Amino acid sequence: MRYKKRSLVLLVIDIIIVCFSVGTSYLFRYEWNLQSHLPQMVAYTLCTAFICGIMMVFFKMYQRIWKYASIGEIVGLVKAVLLGWMIAYGVTNFYIQDRIPLPIAVRTLETMLLCMGGIRFIWRVLKNQSKQTDNKAKVLIVGAGDCGAIIAKEIMSNVNSQFSIVGFVDDDKKKFRQRILGCPVLGDRYAIESIVNQHAVDEIIIAIPSAVKSELAEIISTCKLTGAKVKIIPALNDLIAGKVSVSAMRDVDLEDLLGRDPILPDLKGIAEYVEDKVVIVTGAGGSIGSELCRQITVFKPRKLVLLGHGENSIYTIEMELRTRFPELKLETIIADIQDRSRIDDVFRIYKPQVVFHAAAHKHVPLMERNPAEAVKNNVFGTKNVADAADKYGVERFVLISSDKAVNPSSIMGATKRIAEMYIQSLDLQSTTKFVAVRFGNVLGSRGSVIPRFKEQIASGGPVTVTHPEMVRYFMTIPEAVQLVIQAGAFAAGGEIFVLDMGQPVKIVELAEDVIRLSGFEPYTEIPIEFTGIREGEKLYEELLLNEEAIAKTKHNRIFIGKPLGINRVELELQFKRLERAIGDEKDNIRDVIEYIVPLYKDVS
């Protein structure tokens, strides 16, 4: 309805209400004996209708959208009606001989306020009810505790909310068939699927911020089978701080599905080797390197040196750390680890005591096509950093390695294995404790599979998976880095620490989960296509060589692969061969690599 027409209709309705209010007031006063009072009633009615109409226009009461009405609209209505009533009462009494009885005037005011306000309130309720039944998403809240009640209350009190609550789910049997804010507790977590189907639930909100991650993972696994979109309240701290709200909800991430509880580091052990020390992180702009920098700062190093080749990524992590940790002494170095003299200068100037070496080329297919670059960076770059650490008396050197170094089928994996071999050989004659930490894929790192899946889903698919049987180990970036730092505390020298990655995950199942958590149905709404195994890839990864016995550490998620005897002289000779082969054909590089790493099998 157009604005002018709508305003005219509302004005006519208000005039009818004024006439009704005055008329009923006279009827209540004089019952049906109105003949002698009819001229007074007509005059009072016309004057009140005219003046109240002007006041309603003056206070812009016909420019308000009442389905969004709040206290401001009610106050405006009261002002307009009250002022119009007072003026009309005074003007009418001025022009007529018999004074209008005050009880009639008061009853008129009461009736006008009640009817005008009541009609607008009913209009708002009807519009909101229509919106609720027609357009709102049906929501099931998992968790009938304090957090669930807070979320439900906010949804119900917000007229603009896009949710309509179906009910709650809770494992506490005492709450079954009870109502919270008028919404029923429909069952426990095992009834989620049937409840969703029965009530046509569109979204599930998991409101159990105190639940351990393994329990959350189980609930999420149940929810994702329903086809409903799943959201979660992130943290117990938000509940304590009073920050829990609908806006605090986030989509469920794959990290939630891993179901691993937070790592409890040995704070004392870590502080002893990091606190008040000069620490260098190579590859500090990368996914692992930048997270290392964030977590190392917690242990108060004397100085943190960020070394990387890409100026943009180093600038980004530098700005973040300077903002979050203004008291931190920070140095940023743009350098290529392949430049031996530059790395030597950095170590000579800053004299680090701890080095985390995260700089590496890691993309398997790219390195298959550029084996010389993989060797220069992953082998000789590591050698340059390790030699400088030995030369300048670094206390601990931690190499970030990969599960692809075990029985490698790719150039990338083989070069990482050679890097492990070199630091193990160097450890035999150095005062520096050289160790490597080996783990699998990390969720969300640059170039990893999850961001790629999300890009493909955003563009409408298809999501591409190399092989239906492809499996990988996964962990989150923060938990991988926490374990890396913790492993450094256990270093005696020469070890390869292996992180417990949990159960391996099928990549196709990972793709299905990403699609479902994005609100789509795999294979129907978003197709999945199999493209074939890429060059250098294996169907599954391993974490230990057959020759490496495994030993436990104090941490239940860190294990030690027994150091293997590495002939340093022989390795140096092969490095010279490898250096000469860099400028030759690719096959020559592969031949030398296969000689150094007999378990390397070229499957490309």
Coordinates of C-alpha atoms in Angstrom, one line a residue, residues 111-551:
T111 CA -10.8 4.7 25.5
M112 CA -8.8 6.5 22.8
L113 CA -5.4 5.3 24.2
L114 CA -6.7 1.8 24.7
C115 CA -8.1 1.4 21.2
M116 CA -5.4 3.3 19.3
G117 CA -2.6 1.5 21.1
G118 CA -4.4 -1.8 21.1
I119 CA -5.1 -1.9 17.4
R120 CA -1.4 -1.1 16.7
F121 CA -0.3 -3.7 19.1
I122 CA -2.5 -6.4 17.6
W123 CA -1.3 -5.4 14.1
R124 CA 2.3 -5.9 15.3
V125 CA 1.6 -9.3 16.8
L126 CA -0.2 -10.5 13.7
K127 CA 2.6 -9.4 11.4
N128 CA 5.3 -11.0 13.6
Q129 CA 3.2 -14.2 14.0
S130 CA 2.9 -14.4 10.2
K131 CA 6.6 -13.8 9.8
Q132 CA 7.3 -16.5 12.4
T133 CA 5.1 -19.2 10.9
D134 CA 6.0 -18.4 7.2
N135 CA 9.6 -17.3 7.1
K136 CA 11.5 -18.3 10.2
A137 CA 13.9 -21.2 10.4
K138 CA 12.9 -23.9 12.8
V139 CA 15.6 -24.4 15.4
L140 CA 16.5 -27.2 17.8
I141 CA 18.8 -26.3 20.7
V142 CA 21.1 -29.0 22.0
G143 CA 21.7 -28.3 25.7
A144 CA 18.9 -27.2 28.1
G145 CA 21.2 -25.6 30.6
D146 CA 22.1 -22.0 31.3
C147 CA 23.6 -21.3 27.9
G148 CA 20.7 -22.9 26.0
A149 CA 18.2 -20.9 28.0
I150 CA 20.1 -17.6 27.3
I151 CA 20.1 -18.3 23.6
A152 CA 16.4 -19.3 23.6
K153 CA 15.5 -16.1 25.6
E154 CA 17.4 -13.9 23.1
I155 CA 15.7 -15.6 20.1
M156 CA 12.3 -15.2 21.6
S157 CA 12.7 -11.6 22.7
N158 CA 14.1 -10.4 19.4
V159 CA 11.3 -9.5 17.0
N160 CA 13.8 -9.5 14.1
S161 CA 15.1 -13.0 14.9
Q162 CA 15.2 -15.4 12.0
F163 CA 14.6 -18.4 14.3
S164 CA 11.6 -20.2 15.7
I165 CA 12.4 -22.6 18.5
V166 CA 11.1 -26.1 18.2
G167 CA 12.5 -27.3 21.5
F168 CA 15.5 -28.5 23.4
V169 CA 17.6 -31.7 23.5
D170 CA 19.4 -32.6 26.8
D171 CA 20.9 -35.8 28.2
D172 CA 19.6 -35.0 31.7
K173 CA 16.5 -37.3 32.0
K174 CA 15.1 -35.1 34.8
K175 CA 14.5 -32.4 32.2
F176 CA 12.5 -34.7 29.8
R177 CA 9.0 -33.4 29.1
Q178 CA 9.8 -30.2 31.0
R179 CA 9.5 -26.7 29.5
I180 CA 12.1 -24.0 29.3
L181 CA 10.6 -20.6 28.4
G182 CA 7.6 -22.4 27.1
C183 CA 9.7 -24.7 24.8
P184 CA 9.7 -28.5 25.5
V185 CA 12.7 -30.7 26.2
L186 CA 12.1 -33.3 23.5
G187 CA 14.7 -36.0 24.3
D188 CA 18.4 -36.7 24.5
R189 CA 21.2 -36.5 21.9
Y190 CA 20.3 -39.9 20.5
A191 CA 16.9 -38.6 19.5
I192 CA 18.3 -35.7 17.5
E193 CA 17.8 -37.3 14.1
S194 CA 14.2 -38.3 14.7
I195 CA 13.3 -34.9 16.3
V196 CA 14.8 -33.1 13.2
N197 CA 12.7 -35.3 10.9
Q198 CA 9.5 -35.1 12.9
H199 CA 9.6 -31.3 13.3
A200 CA 11.3 -30.4 10.0
V201 CA 14.1 -28.6 11.8
D202 CA 16.2 -26.3 9.7
E203 CA 19.1 -25.5 12.1
I204 CA 20.6 -27.0 15.2
I205 CA 22.3 -24.8 17.8
I206 CA 24.8 -26.7 20.1
A207 CA 24.8 -24.7 23.3
I208 CA 27.0 -26.8 25.6
P209 CA 30.2 -24.7 25.9
S210 CA 31.4 -26.7 28.9
A211 CA 31.4 -30.0 26.9
V212 CA 34.8 -31.7 26.2
K213 CA 35.8 -31.9 22.6
S214 CA 35.3 -35.6 22.3
E215 CA 31.7 -35.2 23.5
L216 CA 31.1 -32.3 21.1
A217 CA 32.5 -34.3 18.2
E218 CA 30.1 -37.1 18.9
I219 CA 27.1 -34.7 19.0
I220 CA 28.3 -32.9 15.8
S221 CA 28.6 -36.3 14.0
T222 CA 25.0 -37.1 14.9
C223 CA 23.8 -33.6 13.9
K224 CA 25.6 -33.7 10.5
L225 CA 23.6 -36.8 9.5
T226 CA 20.3 -34.9 9.8
G227 CA 20.8 -32.5 6.9
A228 CA 20.1 -29.5 9.2
K229 CA 22.6 -26.6 9.4
V230 CA 24.7 -26.8 12.6
K231 CA 25.9 -23.9 14.6
I232 CA 27.8 -23.9 17.9
I233 CA 28.4 -21.6 20.9
P234 CA 32.2 -21.5 21.0
A235 CA 33.5 -21.3 24.5
L236 CA 32.6 -21.5 28.2
N237 CA 34.5 -18.2 28.8
D238 CA 31.9 -16.4 26.7
L239 CA 29.1 -17.7 29.0
I240 CA 31.1 -16.6 32.1
A241 CA 31.8 -13.2 30.6
G242 CA 28.2 -12.7 29.6
K243 CA 29.0 -12.7 25.9
V244 CA 26.7 -15.5 24.9
S245 CA 24.3 -14.4 22.3
V246 CA 22.9 -15.4 18.9
S247 CA 25.6 -13.3 17.3
A248 CA 28.3 -15.3 19.2
M249 CA 27.3 -18.5 17.4
R250 CA 29.6 -19.7 14.6
D251 CA 29.4 -22.5 12.1
V252 CA 30.8 -25.8 13.1
D253 CA 34.4 -26.3 11.8
L254 CA 36.2 -29.5 11.0
E255 CA 38.4 -28.9 14.0
D256 CA 35.3 -29.6 16.1
L257 CA 34.8 -32.9 14.3
L258 CA 38.4 -34.1 15.2
G259 CA 37.2 -34.5 18.8
R260 CA 40.5 -34.1 20.5
D261 CA 40.7 -32.4 23.9
P262 CA 43.0 -29.4 24.4
I263 CA 46.7 -30.2 24.9
L264 CA 48.1 -29.7 28.4
P265 CA 51.6 -28.6 27.8
D266 CA 54.4 -28.9 30.4
L267 CA 54.7 -25.2 31.0
K268 CA 57.7 -25.4 33.2
G269 CA 59.7 -27.5 30.7
I270 CA 58.9 -25.1 27.9
A271 CA 59.6 -22.0 29.9
E272 CA 63.0 -23.4 30.8
Y273 CA 64.2 -23.6 27.2
V274 CA 62.3 -20.6 25.7
E275 CA 61.9 -18.0 28.4
D276 CA 64.4 -15.1 28.3
K277 CA 66.1 -16.7 25.2
V278 CA 66.7 -15.4 21.7
V279 CA 64.5 -17.5 19.4
I280 CA 64.6 -17.6 15.6
V281 CA 61.7 -18.9 13.6
T282 CA 62.4 -19.5 9.9
G283 CA 59.5 -19.5 7.5
A284 CA 57.8 -17.2 10.1
G285 CA 55.2 -16.0 7.6
G286 CA 53.8 -19.4 6.8
S287 CA 50.9 -21.2 8.5
I288 CA 53.0 -23.2 10.9
G289 CA 55.7 -20.6 11.3
S290 CA 53.3 -17.7 12.1
E291 CA 51.5 -19.9 14.7
L292 CA 54.8 -20.8 16.3
C293 CA 55.5 -17.1 16.7
R294 CA 52.1 -16.5 18.3
Q295 CA 52.6 -19.3 20.8
I296 CA 56.3 -18.7 21.6
T297 CA 55.5 -15.2 22.7
V298 CA 53.4 -16.6 25.6
F299 CA 56.7 -18.0 27.1
K300 CA 58.4 -14.6 27.1
P301 CA 61.5 -14.9 25.0
R302 CA 64.1 -12.2 25.4
K303 CA 63.9 -11.6 21.6
L304 CA 61.9 -13.2 18.8
V305 CA 63.4 -13.1 15.3
L306 CA 61.1 -13.6 12.4
L307 CA 62.9 -14.8 9.3
G308 CA 61.2 -15.4 6.0
H309 CA 61.5 -14.9 2.3
G310 CA 58.1 -13.4 1.6
E311 CA 57.9 -9.7 2.7
N312 CA 54.1 -9.6 2.7
S313 CA 53.6 -12.6 5.0
I314 CA 56.4 -11.5 7.4
Y315 CA 54.9 -8.0 7.5
T316 CA 51.5 -9.4 8.3
I317 CA 52.7 -11.5 11.3
E318 CA 54.9 -8.7 12.5
M319 CA 52.0 -6.2 12.6
E320 CA 49.8 -8.8 14.4
L321 CA 52.4 -9.5 17.1
R322 CA 53.3 -5.9 17.6
T323 CA 49.6 -5.2 18.2
R324 CA 48.9 -8.1 20.5
F325 CA 52.2 -8.1 22.3
P326 CA 53.5 -4.5 22.4
E327 CA 56.1 -5.4 25.0
L328 CA 57.7 -8.1 22.9
K329 CA 61.2 -7.5 21.5
L330 CA 60.8 -8.4 17.9
E331 CA 63.1 -8.4 14.9
T332 CA 62.0 -9.2 11.3
I333 CA 64.5 -10.5 8.7
I334 CA 63.9 -10.9 5.0
A335 CA 66.3 -13.6 3.9
D336 CA 66.4 -16.7 1.7
I337 CA 67.6 -19.8 3.6
Q338 CA 69.4 -20.9 0.4
D339 CA 71.7 -17.9 0.8
R340 CA 74.4 -19.4 3.1
S341 CA 76.3 -16.1 3.8
R342 CA 73.1 -14.2 4.6
I343 CA 72.0 -16.9 7.1
D344 CA 75.5 -16.9 8.7
D345 CA 75.3 -13.1 9.1
V346 CA 71.9 -13.4 10.8
F347 CA 73.1 -16.0 13.3
R348 CA 76.3 -14.1 14.0
I349 CA 74.4 -10.8 14.7
Y350 CA 71.5 -12.2 16.8
K351 CA 73.2 -15.2 18.4
P352 CA 70.0 -17.2 18.8
Q353 CA 69.7 -19.9 21.5
V354 CA 66.7 -21.7 20.1
V355 CA 65.8 -22.2 16.4
F356 CA 62.5 -23.5 15.0
H357 CA 63.1 -24.3 11.3
A358 CA 59.7 -24.2 9.5
A359 CA 60.9 -22.8 6.1
A360 CA 60.3 -25.4 3.4
H361 CA 58.6 -26.1 0.1
K362 CA 55.8 -28.4 0.9
H363 CA 53.5 -28.8 -2.1
V364 CA 53.9 -32.3 -3.5
P365 CA 52.8 -31.9 -7.1
L366 CA 54.7 -28.6 -7.5
M367 CA 57.9 -30.1 -6.2
E368 CA 57.5 -33.1 -8.5
R369 CA 57.7 -30.7 -11.4
N370 CA 60.5 -28.6 -9.8
P371 CA 62.8 -31.1 -8.0
A372 CA 65.8 -28.8 -8.2
E373 CA 63.9 -26.1 -6.2
A374 CA 62.8 -28.7 -3.6
V375 CA 66.5 -29.8 -3.1
K376 CA 67.8 -26.3 -2.9
N377 CA 65.3 -25.2 -0.3
N378 CA 64.5 -28.3 1.7
V379 CA 67.9 -29.9 1.7
F380 CA 70.5 -27.1 1.2
G381 CA 68.4 -24.5 2.9
T382 CA 68.1 -26.7 6.0
K383 CA 71.8 -27.5 5.8
N384 CA 72.6 -23.7 5.8
V385 CA 70.4 -23.0 8.9
A386 CA 71.6 -26.2 10.7
D387 CA 75.3 -25.4 10.0
A388 CA 74.9 -21.9 11.3
A389 CA 73.1 -23.2 14.4
D390 CA 76.1 -25.5 15.0
K391 CA 78.7 -22.9 14.3
Y392 CA 77.2 -20.3 16.7
G393 CA 76.3 -22.6 19.5
V394 CA 72.5 -22.7 19.4
E395 CA 71.2 -24.7 22.3
R396 CA 68.2 -26.4 20.5
F397 CA 67.3 -26.7 16.8
V398 CA 63.8 -28.1 16.0
L399 CA 63.1 -29.1 12.4
I400 CA 59.5 -29.1 11.3
S401 CA 59.3 -32.3 9.2
S402 CA 56.5 -34.3 7.6
D403 CA 54.9 -37.7 7.6
K404 CA 55.7 -37.6 3.8
A405 CA 59.4 -38.2 4.8
V406 CA 58.5 -41.8 5.8
N407 CA 59.0 -44.2 2.9
P408 CA 58.7 -41.2 0.6
S409 CA 57.0 -41.5 -2.8
S410 CA 57.5 -37.8 -3.7
I411 CA 60.4 -35.4 -4.1
M412 CA 59.1 -33.2 -1.3
G413 CA 58.9 -36.2 1.1
A414 CA 62.4 -37.4 0.1
T415 CA 64.0 -34.0 0.6
K416 CA 62.4 -33.7 4.0
R417 CA 63.8 -37.1 4.9
I418 CA 67.3 -36.0 3.8
A419 CA 66.9 -32.9 6.0
E420 CA 66.1 -35.2 8.9
M421 CA 69.1 -37.3 8.1
Y422 CA 71.4 -34.3 8.0
I423 CA 70.5 -32.9 11.4
Q424 CA 70.7 -36.4 12.9
S425 CA 74.3 -36.7 11.6
L426 CA 75.1 -33.2 12.7
D427 CA 73.8 -33.9 16.2
L428 CA 76.4 -36.7 16.7
Q429 CA 79.3 -34.1 16.8
S430 CA 77.6 -30.9 17.8
T431 CA 76.8 -29.3 21.2
T432 CA 73.5 -28.2 19.7
K433 CA 70.5 -30.5 20.4
F434 CA 69.2 -31.2 16.9
V435 CA 65.7 -32.8 16.7
A436 CA 62.9 -33.1 14.1
V437 CA 59.2 -33.2 14.7
R438 CA 57.2 -35.2 12.2
F439 CA 53.4 -34.8 11.7
G440 CA 50.8 -34.9 8.9
N441 CA 48.5 -32.4 7.3
V442 CA 47.2 -29.4 9.2
L443 CA 43.7 -28.2 8.8
G444 CA 43.4 -24.7 7.2
S445 CA 47.0 -24.2 6.3
R446 CA 47.7 -22.3 3.1
G447 CA 47.4 -24.6 0.1
S448 CA 45.8 -27.4 2.1
V449 CA 42.8 -29.3 1.1
I450 CA 40.2 -27.6 3.3
P451 CA 40.5 -24.0 1.9
R452 CA 40.4 -25.6 -1.6
F453 CA 37.2 -27.4 -0.8
K454 CA 35.6 -24.3 0.5
E455 CA 36.5 -22.3 -2.6
Q456 CA 35.0 -25.0 -4.8
I457 CA 31.8 -25.1 -2.7
A458 CA 31.5 -21.3 -2.9
S459 CA 31.6 -21.5 -6.7
G460 CA 28.9 -24.2 -6.7
G461 CA 31.2 -27.2 -7.1
P462 CA 32.2 -29.7 -8.0
V463 CA 34.5 -30.6 -5.1
T464 CA 37.5 -32.6 -6.5
V465 CA 39.0 -35.5 -4.7
T466 CA 42.0 -37.5 -6.1
H467 CA 40.9 -41.0 -5.1
P468 CA 38.0 -42.5 -3.1
E469 CA 40.4 -44.4 -0.9
M470 CA 42.9 -41.6 -0.2
V471 CA 43.5 -41.1 3.5
R472 CA 45.5 -38.6 5.5
Y473 CA 46.3 -37.7 9.1
F474 CA 45.0 -34.3 10.2
M475 CA 45.4 -31.9 13.1
T476 CA 44.7 -28.3 13.7
I477 CA 47.5 -25.7 13.3
P478 CA 47.4 -24.6 17.0
E479 CA 47.6 -28.2 18.3
A480 CA 50.4 -29.1 15.9
V481 CA 52.4 -26.1 17.0
Q482 CA 51.7 -26.8 20.7
L483 CA 53.1 -30.3 20.3
V484 CA 56.1 -29.0 18.3
I485 CA 57.0 -26.6 21.1
Q486 CA 56.4 -29.3 23.7
A487 CA 58.6 -31.8 21.8
G488 CA 61.4 -29.3 21.9
A489 CA 61.4 -29.5 25.7
F490 CA 62.0 -33.3 25.5
A491 CA 65.0 -32.9 23.2
A492 CA 68.1 -34.9 24.1
G493 CA 69.5 -34.7 20.6
G494 CA 69.1 -36.7 17.4
E495 CA 65.5 -37.7 18.0
I496 CA 62.6 -37.6 15.5
F497 CA 59.5 -36.8 17.5
V498 CA 56.3 -38.2 16.1
L499 CA 53.0 -36.5 17.0
D500 CA 49.9 -38.6 17.7
M501 CA 47.6 -37.5 14.8
G502 CA 44.6 -39.5 15.9
Q503 CA 42.8 -41.7 13.4
P504 CA 43.5 -41.1 9.7
V505 CA 40.6 -39.6 7.7
K506 CA 39.4 -40.4 4.3
I507 CA 39.6 -37.4 2.1
V508 CA 36.3 -38.1 0.4
E509 CA 34.6 -38.2 3.9
L510 CA 36.3 -34.9 4.7
A511 CA 34.9 -33.4 1.5
E512 CA 31.4 -34.7 2.4
D513 CA 31.7 -33.1 5.9
V514 CA 32.8 -29.8 4.5
I515 CA 29.9 -29.8 2.1
R516 CA 27.4 -30.7 4.9
L517 CA 28.8 -28.1 7.3
S518 CA 28.4 -25.5 4.5
G519 CA 24.7 -26.3 4.4
F520 CA 24.6 -28.4 1.3
E521 CA 24.0 -32.1 0.5
P522 CA 27.0 -33.9 -1.1
Y523 CA 26.6 -35.5 -4.5
T524 CA 23.1 -33.9 -5.0
E525 CA 23.5 -30.2 -4.3
I526 CA 27.4 -30.2 -4.6
P527 CA 28.9 -33.0 -6.7
I528 CA 32.2 -34.7 -5.8
E529 CA 34.5 -35.7 -8.7
F530 CA 37.5 -38.0 -8.5
T531 CA 40.4 -36.7 -10.5
G532 CA 43.0 -39.5 -10.0
I533 CA 46.1 -39.7 -7.8
R534 CA 48.5 -36.8 -8.5
E535 CA 52.2 -37.2 -9.2
G536 CA 54.2 -38.1 -6.1
E537 CA 51.1 -38.9 -3.9
K538 CA 50.4 -42.0 -1.9
L539 CA 47.0 -43.4 -0.9
Y540 CA 48.0 -43.3 2.7
E541 CA 50.8 -41.8 4.8
E542 CA 53.0 -43.3 7.5
L543 CA 54.5 -41.7 10.6
L544 CA 57.5 -44.1 11.3
L545 CA 60.1 -45.9 9.2
N546 CA 60.2 -49.7 9.8
E547 CA 63.7 -49.3 11.3
E548 CA 62.5 -46.7 13.8
A549 CA 61.5 -48.1 17.1
I550 CA 59.0 -46.0 19.0
A551 CA 59.3 -44.8 22.6

